[in-house]
mmCIF file of C-alpha atoms in Angstrom:
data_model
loop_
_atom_site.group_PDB
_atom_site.id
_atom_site.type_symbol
_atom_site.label_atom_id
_atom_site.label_comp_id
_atom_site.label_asym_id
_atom_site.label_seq_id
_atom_site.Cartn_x
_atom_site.Cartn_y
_atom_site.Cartn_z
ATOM 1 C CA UNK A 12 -4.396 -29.982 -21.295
ATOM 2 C CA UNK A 13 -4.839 -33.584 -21.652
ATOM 3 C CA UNK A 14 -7.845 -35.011 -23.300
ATOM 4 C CA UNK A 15 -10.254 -37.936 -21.862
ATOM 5 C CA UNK A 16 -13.052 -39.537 -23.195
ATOM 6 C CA UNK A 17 -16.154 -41.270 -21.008
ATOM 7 C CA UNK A 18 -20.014 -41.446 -21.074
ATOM 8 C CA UNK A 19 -21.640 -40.025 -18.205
ATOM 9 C CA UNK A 20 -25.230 -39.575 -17.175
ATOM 10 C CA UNK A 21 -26.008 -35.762 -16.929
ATOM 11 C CA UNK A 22 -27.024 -35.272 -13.009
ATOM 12 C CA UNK A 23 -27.476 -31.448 -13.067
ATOM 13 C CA UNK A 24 -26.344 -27.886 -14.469
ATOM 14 C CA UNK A 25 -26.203 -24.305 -13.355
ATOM 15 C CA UNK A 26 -25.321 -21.454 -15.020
ATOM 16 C CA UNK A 27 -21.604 -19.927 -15.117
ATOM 17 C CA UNK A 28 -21.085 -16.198 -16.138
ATOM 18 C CA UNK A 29 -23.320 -15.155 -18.894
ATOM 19 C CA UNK A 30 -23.090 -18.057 -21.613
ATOM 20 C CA UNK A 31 -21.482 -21.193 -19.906
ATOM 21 C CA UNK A 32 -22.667 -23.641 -17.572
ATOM 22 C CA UNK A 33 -21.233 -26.294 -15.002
ATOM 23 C CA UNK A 34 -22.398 -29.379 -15.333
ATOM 24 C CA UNK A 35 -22.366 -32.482 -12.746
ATOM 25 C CA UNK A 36 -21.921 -35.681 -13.915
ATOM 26 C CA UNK A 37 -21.676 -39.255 -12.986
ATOM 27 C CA UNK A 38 -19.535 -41.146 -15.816
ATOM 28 C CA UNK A 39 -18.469 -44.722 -16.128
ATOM 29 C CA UNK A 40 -15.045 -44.237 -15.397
ATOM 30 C CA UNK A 41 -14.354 -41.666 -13.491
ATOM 31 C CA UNK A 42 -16.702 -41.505 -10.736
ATOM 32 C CA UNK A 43 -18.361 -38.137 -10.321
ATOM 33 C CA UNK A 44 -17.014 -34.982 -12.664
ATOM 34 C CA UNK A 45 -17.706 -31.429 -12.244
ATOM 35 C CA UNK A 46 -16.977 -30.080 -15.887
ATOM 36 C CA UNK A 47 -17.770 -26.668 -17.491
ATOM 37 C CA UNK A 48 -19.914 -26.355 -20.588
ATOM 38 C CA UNK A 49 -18.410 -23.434 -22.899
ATOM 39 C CA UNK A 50 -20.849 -21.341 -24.563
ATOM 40 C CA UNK A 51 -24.347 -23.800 -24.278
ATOM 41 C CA UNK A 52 -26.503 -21.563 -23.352
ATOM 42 C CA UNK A 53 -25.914 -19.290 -26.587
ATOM 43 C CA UNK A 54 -28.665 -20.291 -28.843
ATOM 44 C CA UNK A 55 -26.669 -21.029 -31.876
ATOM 45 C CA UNK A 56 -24.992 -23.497 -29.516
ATOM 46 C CA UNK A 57 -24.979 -27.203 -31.401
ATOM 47 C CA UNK A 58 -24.962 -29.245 -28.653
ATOM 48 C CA UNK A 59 -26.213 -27.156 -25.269
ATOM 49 C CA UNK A 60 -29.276 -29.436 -25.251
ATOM 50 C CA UNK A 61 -27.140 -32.871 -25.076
ATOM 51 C CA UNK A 62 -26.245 -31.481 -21.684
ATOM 52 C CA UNK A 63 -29.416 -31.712 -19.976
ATOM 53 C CA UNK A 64 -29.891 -33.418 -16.637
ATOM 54 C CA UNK A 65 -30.996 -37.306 -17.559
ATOM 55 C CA UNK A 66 -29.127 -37.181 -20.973
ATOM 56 C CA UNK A 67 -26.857 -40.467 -21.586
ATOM 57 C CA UNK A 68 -23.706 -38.744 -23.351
ATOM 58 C CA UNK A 69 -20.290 -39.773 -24.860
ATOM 59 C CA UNK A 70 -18.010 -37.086 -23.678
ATOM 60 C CA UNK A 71 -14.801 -35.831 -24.781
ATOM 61 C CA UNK A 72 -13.776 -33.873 -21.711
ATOM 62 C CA UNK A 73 -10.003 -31.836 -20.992
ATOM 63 C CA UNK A 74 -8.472 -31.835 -17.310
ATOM 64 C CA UNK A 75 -8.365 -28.675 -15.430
ATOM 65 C CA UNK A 76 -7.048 -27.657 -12.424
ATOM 66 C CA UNK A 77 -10.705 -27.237 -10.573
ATOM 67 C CA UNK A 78 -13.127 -27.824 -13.436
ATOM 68 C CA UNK A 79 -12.774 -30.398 -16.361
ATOM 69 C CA UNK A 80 -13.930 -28.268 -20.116
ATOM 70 C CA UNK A 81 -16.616 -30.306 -22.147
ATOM 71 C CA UNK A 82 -14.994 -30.477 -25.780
ATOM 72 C CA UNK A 83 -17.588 -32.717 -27.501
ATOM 73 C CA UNK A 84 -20.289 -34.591 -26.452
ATOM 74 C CA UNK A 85 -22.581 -36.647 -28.311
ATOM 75 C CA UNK A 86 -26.261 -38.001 -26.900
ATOM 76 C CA UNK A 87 -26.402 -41.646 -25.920
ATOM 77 C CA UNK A 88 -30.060 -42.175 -25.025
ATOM 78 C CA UNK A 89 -32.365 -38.943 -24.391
ATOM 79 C CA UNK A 90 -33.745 -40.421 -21.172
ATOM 80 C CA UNK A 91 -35.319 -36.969 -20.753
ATOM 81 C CA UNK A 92 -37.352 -37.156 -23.807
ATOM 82 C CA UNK A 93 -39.389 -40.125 -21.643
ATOM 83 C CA UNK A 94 -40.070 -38.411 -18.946
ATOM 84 C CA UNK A 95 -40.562 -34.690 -19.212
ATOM 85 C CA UNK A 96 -44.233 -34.965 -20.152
ATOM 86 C CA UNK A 97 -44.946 -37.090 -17.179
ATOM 87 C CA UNK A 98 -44.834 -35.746 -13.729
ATOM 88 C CA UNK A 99 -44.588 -39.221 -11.894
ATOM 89 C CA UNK A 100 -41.927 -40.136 -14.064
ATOM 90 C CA UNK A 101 -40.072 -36.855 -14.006
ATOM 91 C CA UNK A 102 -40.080 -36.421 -9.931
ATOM 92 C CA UNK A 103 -39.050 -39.925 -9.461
ATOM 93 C CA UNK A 104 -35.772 -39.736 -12.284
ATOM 94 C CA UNK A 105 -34.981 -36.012 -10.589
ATOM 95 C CA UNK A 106 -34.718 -38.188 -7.304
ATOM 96 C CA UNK A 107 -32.666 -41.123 -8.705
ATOM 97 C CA UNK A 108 -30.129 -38.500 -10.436
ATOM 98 C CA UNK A 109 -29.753 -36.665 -6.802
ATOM 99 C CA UNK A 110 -29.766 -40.018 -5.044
ATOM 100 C CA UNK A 111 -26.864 -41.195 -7.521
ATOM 101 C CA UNK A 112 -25.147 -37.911 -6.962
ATOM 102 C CA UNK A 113 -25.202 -37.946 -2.948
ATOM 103 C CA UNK A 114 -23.490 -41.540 -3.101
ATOM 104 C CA UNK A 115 -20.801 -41.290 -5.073
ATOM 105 C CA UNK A 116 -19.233 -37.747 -3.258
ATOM 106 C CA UNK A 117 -15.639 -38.172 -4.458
ATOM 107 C CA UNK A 118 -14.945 -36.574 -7.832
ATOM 108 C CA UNK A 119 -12.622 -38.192 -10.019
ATOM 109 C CA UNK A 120 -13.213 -41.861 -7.707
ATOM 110 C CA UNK A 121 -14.880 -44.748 -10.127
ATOM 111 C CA UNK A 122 -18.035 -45.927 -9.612
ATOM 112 C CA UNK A 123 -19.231 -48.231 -12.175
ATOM 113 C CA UNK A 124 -21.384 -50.242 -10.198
ATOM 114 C CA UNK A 125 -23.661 -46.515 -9.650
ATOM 115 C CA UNK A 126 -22.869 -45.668 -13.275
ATOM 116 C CA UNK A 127 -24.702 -49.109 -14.670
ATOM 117 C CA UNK A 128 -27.676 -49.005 -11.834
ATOM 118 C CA UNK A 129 -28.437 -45.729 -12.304
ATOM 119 C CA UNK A 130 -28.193 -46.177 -16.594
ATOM 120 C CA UNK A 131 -30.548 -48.838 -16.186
ATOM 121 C CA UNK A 132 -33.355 -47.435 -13.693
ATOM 122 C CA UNK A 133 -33.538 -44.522 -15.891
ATOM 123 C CA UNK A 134 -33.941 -47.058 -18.694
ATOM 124 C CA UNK A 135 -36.690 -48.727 -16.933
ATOM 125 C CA UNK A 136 -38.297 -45.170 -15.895
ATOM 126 C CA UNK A 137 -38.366 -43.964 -19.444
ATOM 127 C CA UNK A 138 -39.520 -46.507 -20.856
ATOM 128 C CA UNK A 139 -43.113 -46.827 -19.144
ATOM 129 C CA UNK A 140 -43.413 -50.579 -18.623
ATOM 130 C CA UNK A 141 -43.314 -50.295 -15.044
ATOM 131 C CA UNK A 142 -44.985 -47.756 -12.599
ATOM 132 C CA UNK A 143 -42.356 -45.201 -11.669
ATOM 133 C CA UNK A 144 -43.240 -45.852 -7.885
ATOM 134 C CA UNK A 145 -41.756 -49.381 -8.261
ATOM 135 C CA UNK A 146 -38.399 -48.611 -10.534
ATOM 136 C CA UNK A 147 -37.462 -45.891 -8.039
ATOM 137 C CA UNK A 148 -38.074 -47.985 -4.853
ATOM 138 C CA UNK A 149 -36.375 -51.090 -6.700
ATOM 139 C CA UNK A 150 -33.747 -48.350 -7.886
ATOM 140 C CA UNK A 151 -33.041 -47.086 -4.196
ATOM 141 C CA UNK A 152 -32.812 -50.242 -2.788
ATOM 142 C CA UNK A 153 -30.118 -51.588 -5.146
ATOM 143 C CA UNK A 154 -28.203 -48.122 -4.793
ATOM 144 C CA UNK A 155 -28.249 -48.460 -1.466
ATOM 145 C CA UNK A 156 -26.770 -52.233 -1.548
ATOM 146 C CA UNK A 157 -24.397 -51.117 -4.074
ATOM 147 C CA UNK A 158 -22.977 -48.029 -0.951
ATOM 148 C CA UNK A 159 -22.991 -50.941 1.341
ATOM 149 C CA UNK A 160 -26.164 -50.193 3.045
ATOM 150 C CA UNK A 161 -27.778 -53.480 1.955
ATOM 151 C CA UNK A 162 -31.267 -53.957 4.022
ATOM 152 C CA UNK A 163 -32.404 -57.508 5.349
ATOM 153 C CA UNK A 164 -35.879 -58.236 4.903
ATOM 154 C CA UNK A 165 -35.740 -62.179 5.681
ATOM 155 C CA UNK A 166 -32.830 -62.590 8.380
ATOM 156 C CA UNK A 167 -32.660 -61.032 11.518
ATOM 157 C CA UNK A 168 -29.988 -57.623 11.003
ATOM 158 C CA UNK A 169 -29.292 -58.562 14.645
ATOM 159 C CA UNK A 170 -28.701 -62.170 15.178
ATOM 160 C CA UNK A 171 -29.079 -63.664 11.940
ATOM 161 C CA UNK A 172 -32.265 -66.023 12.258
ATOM 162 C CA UNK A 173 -34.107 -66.822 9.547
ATOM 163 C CA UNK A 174 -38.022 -65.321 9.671
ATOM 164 C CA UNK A 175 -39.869 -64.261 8.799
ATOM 165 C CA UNK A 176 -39.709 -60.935 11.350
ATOM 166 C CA UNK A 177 -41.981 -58.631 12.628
ATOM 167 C CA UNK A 178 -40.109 -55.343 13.427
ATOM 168 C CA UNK A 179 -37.918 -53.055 10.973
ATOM 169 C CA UNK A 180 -34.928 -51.256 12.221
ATOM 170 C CA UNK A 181 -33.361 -48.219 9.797
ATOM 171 C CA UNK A 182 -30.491 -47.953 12.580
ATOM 172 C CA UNK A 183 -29.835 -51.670 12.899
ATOM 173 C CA UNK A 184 -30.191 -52.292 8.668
ATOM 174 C CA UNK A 185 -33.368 -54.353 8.326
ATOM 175 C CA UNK A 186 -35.183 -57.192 10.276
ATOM 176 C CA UNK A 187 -35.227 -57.617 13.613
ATOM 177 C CA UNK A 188 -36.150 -60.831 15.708
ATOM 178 C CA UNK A 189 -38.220 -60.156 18.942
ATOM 179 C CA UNK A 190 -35.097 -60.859 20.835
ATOM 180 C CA UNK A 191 -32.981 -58.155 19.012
ATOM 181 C CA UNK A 192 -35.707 -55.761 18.707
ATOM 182 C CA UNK A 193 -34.870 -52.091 19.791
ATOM 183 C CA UNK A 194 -36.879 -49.077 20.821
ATOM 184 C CA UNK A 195 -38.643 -47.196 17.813
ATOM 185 C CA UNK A 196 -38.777 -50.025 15.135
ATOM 186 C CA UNK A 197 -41.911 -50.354 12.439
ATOM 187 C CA UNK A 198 -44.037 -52.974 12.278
ATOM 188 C CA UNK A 199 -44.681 -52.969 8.861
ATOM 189 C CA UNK A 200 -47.042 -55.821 7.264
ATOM 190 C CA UNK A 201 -45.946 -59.193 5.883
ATOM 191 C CA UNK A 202 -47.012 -58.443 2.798
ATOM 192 C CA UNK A 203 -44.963 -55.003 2.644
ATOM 193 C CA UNK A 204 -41.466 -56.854 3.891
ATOM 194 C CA UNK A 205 -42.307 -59.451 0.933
ATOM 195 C CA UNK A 206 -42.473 -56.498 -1.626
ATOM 196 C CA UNK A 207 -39.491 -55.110 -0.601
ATOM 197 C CA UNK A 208 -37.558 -57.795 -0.791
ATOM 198 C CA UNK A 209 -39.031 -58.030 -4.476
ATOM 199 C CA UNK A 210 -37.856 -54.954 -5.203
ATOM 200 C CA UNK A 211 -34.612 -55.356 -4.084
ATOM 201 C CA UNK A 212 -33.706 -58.626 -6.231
ATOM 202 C CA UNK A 213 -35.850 -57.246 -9.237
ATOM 203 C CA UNK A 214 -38.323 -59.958 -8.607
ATOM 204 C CA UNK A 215 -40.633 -58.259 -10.979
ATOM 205 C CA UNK A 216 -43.892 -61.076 -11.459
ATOM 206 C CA UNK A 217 -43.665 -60.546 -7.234
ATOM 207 C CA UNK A 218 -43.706 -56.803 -7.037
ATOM 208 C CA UNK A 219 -46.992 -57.250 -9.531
ATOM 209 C CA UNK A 220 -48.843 -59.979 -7.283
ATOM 210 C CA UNK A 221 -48.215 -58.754 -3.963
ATOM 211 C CA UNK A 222 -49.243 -54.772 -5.422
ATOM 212 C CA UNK A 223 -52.547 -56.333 -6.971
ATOM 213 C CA UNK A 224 -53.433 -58.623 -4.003
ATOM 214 C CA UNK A 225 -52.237 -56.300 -1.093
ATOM 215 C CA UNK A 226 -52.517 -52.774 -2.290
ATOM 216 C CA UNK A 227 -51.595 -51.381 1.358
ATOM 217 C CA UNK A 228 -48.709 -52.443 1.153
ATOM 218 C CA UNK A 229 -47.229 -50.362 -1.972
ATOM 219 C CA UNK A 230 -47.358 -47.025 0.126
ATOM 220 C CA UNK A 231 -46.181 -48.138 3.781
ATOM 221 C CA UNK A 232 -42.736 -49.922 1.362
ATOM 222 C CA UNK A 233 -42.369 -46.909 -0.536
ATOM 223 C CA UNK A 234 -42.478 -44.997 3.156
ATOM 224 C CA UNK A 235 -40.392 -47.574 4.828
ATOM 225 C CA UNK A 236 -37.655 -47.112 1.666
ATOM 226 C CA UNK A 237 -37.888 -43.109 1.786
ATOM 227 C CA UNK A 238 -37.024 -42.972 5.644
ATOM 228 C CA UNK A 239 -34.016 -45.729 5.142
ATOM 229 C CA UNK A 240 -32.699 -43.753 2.338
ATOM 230 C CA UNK A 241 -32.655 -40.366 4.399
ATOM 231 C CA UNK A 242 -30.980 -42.449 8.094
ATOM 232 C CA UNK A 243 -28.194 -43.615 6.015
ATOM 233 C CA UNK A 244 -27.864 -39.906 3.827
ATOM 234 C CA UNK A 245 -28.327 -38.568 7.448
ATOM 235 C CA UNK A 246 -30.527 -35.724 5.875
ATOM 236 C CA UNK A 247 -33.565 -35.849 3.029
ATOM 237 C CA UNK A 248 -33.597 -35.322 -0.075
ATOM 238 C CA UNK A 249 -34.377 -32.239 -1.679
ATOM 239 C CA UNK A 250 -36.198 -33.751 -4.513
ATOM 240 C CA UNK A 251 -38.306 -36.616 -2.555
ATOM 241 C CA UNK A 252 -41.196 -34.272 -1.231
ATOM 242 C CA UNK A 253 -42.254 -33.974 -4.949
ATOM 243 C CA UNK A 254 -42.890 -37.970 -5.203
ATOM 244 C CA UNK A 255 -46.381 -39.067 -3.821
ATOM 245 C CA UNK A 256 -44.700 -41.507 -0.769
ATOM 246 C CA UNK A 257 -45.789 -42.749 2.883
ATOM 247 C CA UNK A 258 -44.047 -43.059 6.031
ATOM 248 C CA UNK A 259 -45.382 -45.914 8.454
ATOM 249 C CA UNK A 260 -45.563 -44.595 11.919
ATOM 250 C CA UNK A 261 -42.626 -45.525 14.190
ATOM 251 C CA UNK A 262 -39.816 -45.330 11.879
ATOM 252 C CA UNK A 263 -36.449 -43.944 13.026
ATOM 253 C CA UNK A 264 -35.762 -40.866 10.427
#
């Protein structure tokens, strides 16, 4: 069987007969990979643990006909060794690693762009400098940009004017003008619309101000974020219930 080599971010694993286990990943190169694990869960295994979910590996992998086989790995960066004692932390990387996984759905299709976002939010999670709440928000906004699903928090989604806007639309992709706006959009606060847009561009010294001067306005983002996610996914995810988050009233889910 041919051999490959790529790194990959560990996404998730379940287990496969009585010793082996599959393993989802999202590597530089080639997009998604489903690849089995042989013998890790054996306890004289020597590398079963460099195949846990957030673990930055360098892979040596063989094609198969269905499944890749794992013949080496080595760890990267043990993003997991960051986060498993903190709960915030934890709940918001499980939900980056599923977000990651639901937008790249073609296995063997590159996706670099996902690869390096979703290398450097866990980077950013692990590394405690930032409250999780803001690297995953910042982290779902850019992932959904990367997809194509860019939001507009200055310019009308409809008509293009400049604002700044009142209403938010997840159907029409951001901003709307009072001309363009349609049944069921949020009115979220100034304030909020300016954080986003923080978040988005990484405008870090902005995200801090506007959180310390306008504290409302952290929850009714992270809401507004959480129900744009799910219209575009066209269902929730299974691990966002676990992360502390609002919803502003009036949002289209």
């Amino acid at each position: 069987m041919p051999l490959y080599r790529d790194e990959a971010v560990v996404l998730r694993t379940h287990k496969l007969g009585e010793a082996d286990r599959i393993v989802t990943l999202l590597t530089r190169h080639h997009g998604r990979v489903r690849a089995v694990a042989r013998g890790v869960r054996r306890t004289t295994s020597r590398w079963g643990s460099r195949l846990e979910p957030f673990t930055h590996v360098d892979l040596q992998l063989a094609d198969g006909r269905n499944l890749d086989t794992i013949t080496q790995a080595e760890t990267l960066t043990p993003f997991g060794a960051g986060m498993g004692l903190d709960y915030d932390r934890y709940t918001a990387g499980t939900v980056m690693l599923e977000t990651a996984e639901r937008f790249v759905m073609e296995e063997k299709e590159p996706a670099v762009q996902q690869f390096l976002l979703l290398v450097g939010g866990l980077r950013a999670m692990a590394t405690g400098q930032r409250a999780p709440g803001h690297v995953l928000d910042s982290y779902l906004l850019r992932s959904l940009a990367v997809a194509g699903y860019a939001p507009t928090f200055e310019h009308c989604a409809g008509c293009g004017i400049e604002g700044p806007h009142r209403y938010f639309s997840n159907a029409s992709g951001g901003v709307l003008c009072v001309t363009c706006r349609i049944p069921g959009c949020a009115t979220p606060a100034p304030a909020t619309l300016l954080l986003l847009g923080a978040l988005l561009t990484g405008d870090w010294p902005e995200v801090e101000r506007l959180t310390t001067t306008e504290p409302r306005c952290e929850r009714e983002a992270s809401g507004l974020v959480a129900a744009y996610l799910s219209w575009h996914l066209e269902r929730d995810l299974r691990s966002l219930p676990y992360v502390e988050r609002g919803r502003p009233r009036g949002v289209q889910v």
